[in-house]
Amino acid sequence: MGVSLKLFVLLVSLTLALYPSDVWGRGKVINLHEDNWEQMLTDEWMVEFYAPWCPACRALESVWTEFSSWSDDLGIKVAKVDVTTSPGLSGRFIVTALPTIYHVLNGEFRQYHGTRDKDSFMTFIEQKKWETLEPIPSWKSPASFHMGATAYFFKLSQLLRAVHNRLMEDYGLPTWGSYLIFAVATIVLGALLGLIMVCVIDYLYPCKPSGHHTRTVSDVNKEADLLDRGDVDDLVDEECSQSSQDERYSRSQSSSGAEEEEEEDEEEEKEAGSAPSSPGNAGKARQRRARKAD
């Protein structure tokens, strides 16, 4: 036992002698989460998004740790984010594959798509190859308001998943039972939110009265009272005006008819004067005059 301990101490001493102590104290991987992720908005960062169950992330772990030891020499900070414990950040950065690596410079984000080894990472920083990449547009920036709202939706989905697992594991509900509970809760919550929205809209934009007046029982009673008191002057005036209009119209029709008859008589007289008279023609003329007189 004593020999083994001495051998271990000797190996440690040799390691410390071969590698300067300042190397051991140089940069390390910084763990970022939803409470401190805003640190990356200043200075230059390389950030990895990973999950413990991801095989590719496990293979990258040693490389990323070795790369972080050069962070002080490169003048950057190396960090990682566990998406299983920080689902909001995976939504904020739209992480669709693992591992996902971002280069961040003073709040400007670029996604790294190169080879995942230490030399490639160092070359990417030293030669500033990140300048050849297009930064993420402002409307997709993780620091924007709407991406923050997306992060809350991702948190909500993670919470619902935890509730689903608890219902099945702790309370022994079948899968369909958990889904049924979520379906009913969704319907009830949707109905309540819809009712609230309708009330708010009615309060902010009340309905305007229409131009058409609807007669009510009270209106009918008022009209009956007016008729009983004899206050119908307006109604009489309207009837008189309507009757006078009808008379004027009938007079105009009769006058126009008389004028047409006079014109026809004149034409007949002209025809009779120009053509030789005969008993048949005279009789026909008398018959037409009689019909017109009727």
PDB file of N, CA, C and O in Angstrom, residues 49-82:
ATOM      1  N   PHE A  49     -23.929  23.943 -27.437  1.00  0.00           N
ATOM      2  CA  PHE A  49     -25.193  23.445 -26.896  1.00  0.00           C
ATOM      3  C   PHE A  49     -25.163  21.922 -27.012  1.00  0.00           C
ATOM      4  O   PHE A  49     -24.973  21.379 -28.109  1.00  0.00           O
ATOM      5  N   TYR A  50     -25.376  21.257 -25.880  1.00  0.00           N
ATOM      6  CA  TYR A  50     -25.239  19.806 -25.853  1.00  0.00           C
ATOM      7  C   TYR A  50     -26.314  19.200 -24.956  1.00  0.00           C
ATOM      8  O   TYR A  50     -27.062  19.902 -24.267  1.00  0.00           O
ATOM      9  N   ALA A  51     -26.360  17.863 -25.001  1.00  0.00           N
ATOM     10  CA  ALA A  51     -27.213  17.089 -24.095  1.00  0.00           C
ATOM     11  C   ALA A  51     -26.412  15.886 -23.605  1.00  0.00           C
ATOM     12  O   ALA A  51     -25.639  15.303 -24.375  1.00  0.00           O
ATOM     13  N   PRO A  52     -26.562  15.511 -22.338  1.00  0.00           N
ATOM     14  CA  PRO A  52     -25.770  14.391 -21.800  1.00  0.00           C
ATOM     15  C   PRO A  52     -26.004  13.074 -22.528  1.00  0.00           C
ATOM     16  O   PRO A  52     -25.105  12.228 -22.583  1.00  0.00           O
ATOM     17  N   TRP A  53     -27.187  12.884 -23.094  1.00  0.00           N
ATOM     18  CA  TRP A  53     -27.499  11.619 -23.762  1.00  0.00           C
ATOM     19  C   TRP A  53     -27.030  11.582 -25.214  1.00  0.00           C
ATOM     20  O   TRP A  53     -27.130  10.547 -25.884  1.00  0.00           O
ATOM     21  N   CYS A  54     -26.499  12.687 -25.729  1.00  0.00           N
ATOM     22  CA  CYS A  54     -26.116  12.786 -27.143  1.00  0.00           C
ATOM     23  C   CYS A  54     -24.745  12.148 -27.372  1.00  0.00           C
ATOM     24  O   CYS A  54     -23.757  12.597 -26.780  1.00  0.00           O
ATOM     25  N   PRO A  55     -24.623  11.117 -28.226  1.00  0.00           N
ATOM     26  CA  PRO A  55     -23.311  10.488 -28.469  1.00  0.00           C
ATOM     27  C   PRO A  55     -22.295  11.449 -29.081  1.00  0.00           C
ATOM     28  O   PRO A  55     -21.121  11.442 -28.708  1.00  0.00           O
ATOM     29  N   ALA A  56     -22.736  12.282 -30.035  1.00  0.00           N
ATOM     30  CA  ALA A  56     -21.806  13.229 -30.655  1.00  0.00           C
ATOM     31  C   ALA A  56     -21.315  14.259 -29.639  1.00  0.00           C
ATOM     32  O   ALA A  56     -20.150  14.694 -29.703  1.00  0.00           O
ATOM     33  N   CYS A  57     -22.160  14.629 -28.716  1.00  0.00           N
ATOM     34  CA  CYS A  57     -21.752  15.579 -27.678  1.00  0.00           C
ATOM     35  C   CYS A  57     -20.721  14.946 -26.747  1.00  0.00           C
ATOM     36  O   CYS A  57     -19.771  15.616 -26.319  1.00  0.00           O
ATOM     37  N   ARG A  58     -20.893  13.679 -26.438  1.00  0.00           N
ATOM     38  CA  ARG A  58     -19.905  12.990 -25.597  1.00  0.00           C
ATOM     39  C   ARG A  58     -18.556  12.908 -26.286  1.00  0.00           C
ATOM     40  O   ARG A  58     -17.506  13.066 -25.652  1.00  0.00           O
ATOM     41  N   ALA A  59     -18.580  12.662 -27.605  1.00  0.00           N
ATOM     42  CA  ALA A  59     -17.316  12.590 -28.337  1.00  0.00           C
ATOM     43  C   ALA A  59     -16.623  13.945 -28.391  1.00  0.00           C
ATOM     44  O   ALA A  59     -15.386  14.018 -28.432  1.00  0.00           O
ATOM     45  N   LEU A  60     -17.392  15.015 -28.396  1.00  0.00           N
ATOM     46  CA  LEU A  60     -16.820  16.359 -28.467  1.00  0.00           C
ATOM     47  C   LEU A  60     -16.356  16.876 -27.108  1.00  0.00           C
ATOM     48  O   LEU A  60     -15.588  17.850 -27.051  1.00  0.00           O
ATOM     49  N   GLU A  61     -16.767  16.256 -26.031  1.00  0.00           N
ATOM     50  CA  GLU A  61     -16.504  16.787 -24.692  1.00  0.00           C
ATOM     51  C   GLU A  61     -15.014  16.988 -24.422  1.00  0.00           C
ATOM     52  O   GLU A  61     -14.581  18.061 -23.969  1.00  0.00           O
ATOM     53  N   SER A  62     -14.190  15.992 -24.698  1.00  0.00           N
ATOM     54  CA  SER A  62     -12.753  16.113 -24.430  1.00  0.00           C
ATOM     55  C   SER A  62     -12.113  17.162 -25.328  1.00  0.00           C
ATOM     56  O   SER A  62     -11.233  17.924 -24.895  1.00  0.00           O
ATOM     57  N   VAL A  63     -12.525  17.231 -26.584  1.00  0.00           N
ATOM     58  CA  VAL A  63     -11.990  18.240 -27.510  1.00  0.00           C
ATOM     59  C   VAL A  63     -12.362  19.638 -27.040  1.00  0.00           C
ATOM     60  O   VAL A  63     -11.539  20.555 -27.071  1.00  0.00           O
ATOM     61  N   TRP A  64     -13.596  19.809 -26.611  1.00  0.00           N
ATOM     62  CA  TRP A  64     -14.055  21.128 -26.158  1.00  0.00           C
ATOM     63  C   TRP A  64     -13.311  21.555 -24.889  1.00  0.00           C
ATOM     64  O   TRP A  64     -12.957  22.727 -24.735  1.00  0.00           O
ATOM     65  N   THR A  65     -13.065  20.605 -24.007  1.00  0.00           N
ATOM     66  CA  THR A  65     -12.310  20.917 -22.789  1.00  0.00           C
ATOM     67  C   THR A  65     -10.884  21.312 -23.129  1.00  0.00           C
ATOM     68  O   THR A  65     -10.338  22.282 -22.557  1.00  0.00           O
ATOM     69  N   GLU A  66     -10.257  20.608 -24.053  1.00  0.00           N
ATOM     70  CA  GLU A  66      -8.896  20.951 -24.468  1.00  0.00           C
ATOM     71  C   GLU A  66      -8.862  22.307 -25.162  1.00  0.00           C
ATOM     72  O   GLU A  66      -7.942  23.099 -24.957  1.00  0.00           O
ATOM     73  N   PHE A  67      -9.860  22.585 -25.971  1.00  0.00           N
ATOM     74  CA  PHE A  67      -9.938  23.884 -26.639  1.00  0.00           C
ATOM     75  C   PHE A  67     -10.096  25.016 -25.631  1.00  0.00           C
ATOM     76  O   PHE A  67      -9.527  26.100 -25.790  1.00  0.00           O
ATOM     77  N   SER A  68     -10.846  24.767 -24.571  1.00  0.00           N
ATOM     78  CA  SER A  68     -11.060  25.806 -23.563  1.00  0.00           C
ATOM     79  C   SER A  68      -9.763  26.160 -22.837  1.00  0.00           C
ATOM     80  O   SER A  68      -9.633  27.272 -22.308  1.00  0.00           O
ATOM     81  N   SER A  69      -8.793  25.229 -22.789  1.00  0.00           N
ATOM     82  CA  SER A  69      -7.537  25.529 -22.107  1.00  0.00           C
ATOM     83  C   SER A  69      -6.726  26.603 -22.839  1.00  0.00           C
ATOM     84  O   SER A  69      -5.800  27.181 -22.270  1.00  0.00           O
ATOM     85  N   TRP A  70      -7.063  26.863 -24.095  1.00  0.00           N
ATOM     86  CA  TRP A  70      -6.401  27.896 -24.888  1.00  0.00           C
ATOM     87  C   TRP A  70      -7.220  29.188 -24.957  1.00  0.00           C
ATOM     88  O   TRP A  70      -6.865  30.097 -25.714  1.00  0.00           O
ATOM     89  N   SER A  71      -8.266  29.271 -24.198  1.00  0.00           N
ATOM     90  CA  SER A  71      -9.148  30.427 -24.297  1.00  0.00           C
ATOM     91  C   SER A  71      -8.454  31.730 -23.913  1.00  0.00           C
ATOM     92  O   SER A  71      -8.661  32.766 -24.556  1.00  0.00           O
ATOM     93  N   ASP A  72      -7.599  31.687 -22.888  1.00  0.00           N
ATOM     94  CA  ASP A  72      -6.895  32.905 -22.479  1.00  0.00           C
ATOM     95  C   ASP A  72      -5.913  33.361 -23.555  1.00  0.00           C
ATOM     96  O   ASP A  72      -5.766  34.562 -23.806  1.00  0.00           O
ATOM     97  N   ASP A  73      -5.225  32.408 -24.177  1.00  0.00           N
ATOM     98  CA  ASP A  73      -4.287  32.773 -25.237  1.00  0.00           C
ATOM     99  C   ASP A  73      -5.011  33.349 -26.448  1.00  0.00           C
ATOM    100  O   ASP A  73      -4.501  34.249 -27.127  1.00  0.00           O
ATOM    101  N   LEU A  74      -6.192  32.833 -26.726  1.00  0.00           N
ATOM    102  CA  LEU A  74      -6.959  33.308 -27.875  1.00  0.00           C
ATOM    103  C   LEU A  74      -7.769  34.559 -27.554  1.00  0.00           C
ATOM    104  O   LEU A  74      -8.303  35.214 -28.464  1.00  0.00           O
ATOM    105  N   GLY A  75      -7.872  34.904 -26.290  1.00  0.00           N
ATOM    106  CA  GLY A  75      -8.641  36.087 -25.900  1.00  0.00           C
ATOM    107  C   GLY A  75     -10.136  35.897 -26.007  1.00  0.00           C
ATOM    108  O   GLY A  75     -10.876  36.856 -26.270  1.00  0.00           O
ATOM    109  N   ILE A  76     -10.596  34.673 -25.789  1.00  0.00           N
ATOM    110  CA  ILE A  76     -12.028  34.393 -25.864  1.00  0.00           C
ATOM    111  C   ILE A  76     -12.452  33.650 -24.600  1.00  0.00           C
ATOM    112  O   ILE A  76     -11.628  33.316 -23.744  1.00  0.00           O
ATOM    113  N   LYS A  77     -13.753  33.372 -24.539  1.00  0.00           N
ATOM    114  CA  LYS A  77     -14.301  32.548 -23.466  1.00  0.00           C
ATOM    115  C   LYS A  77     -15.024  31.364 -24.091  1.00  0.00           C
ATOM    116  O   LYS A  77     -15.735  31.530 -25.095  1.00  0.00           O
ATOM    117  N   VAL A  78     -14.836  30.204 -23.528  1.00  0.00           N
ATOM    118  CA  VAL A  78     -15.432  28.972 -24.032  1.00  0.00           C
ATOM    119  C   VAL A  78     -16.482  28.511 -23.024  1.00  0.00           C
ATOM    120  O   VAL A  78     -16.199  28.408 -21.826  1.00  0.00           O
ATOM    121  N   ALA A  79     -17.687  28.229 -23.529  1.00  0.00           N
ATOM    122  CA  ALA A  79     -18.793  27.861 -22.634  1.00  0.00           C
ATOM    123  C   ALA A  79     -19.605  26.739 -23.258  1.00  0.00           C
ATOM    124  O   ALA A  79     -19.447  26.396 -24.433  1.00  0.00           O
ATOM    125  N   LYS A  80     -20.490  26.176 -22.448  1.00  0.00           N
ATOM    126  CA  LYS A  80     -21.401  25.142 -22.921  1.00  0.00           C
ATOM    127  C   LYS A  80     -22.735  25.294 -22.208  1.00  0.00           C
ATOM    128  O   LYS A  80     -22.804  25.814 -21.084  1.00  0.00           O
ATOM    129  N   VAL A  81     -23.798  24.821 -22.865  1.00  0.00           N
ATOM    130  CA  VAL A  81     -25.163  24.922 -22.339  1.00  0.00           C
ATOM    131  C   VAL A  81     -25.822  23.554 -22.441  1.00  0.00           C
ATOM    132  O   VAL A  81     -25.859  22.948 -23.530  1.00  0.00           O
ATOM    133  N   ASP A  82     -26.325  23.070 -21.325  1.00  0.00           N
ATOM    134  CA  ASP A  82     -27.052  21.808 -21.291  1.00  0.00           C
ATOM    135  C   ASP A  82     -28.518  22.095 -21.613  1.00  0.00           C
ATOM    136  O   ASP A  82     -29.234  22.723 -20.825  1.00  0.00           O
TER     137      ASP A  82
END
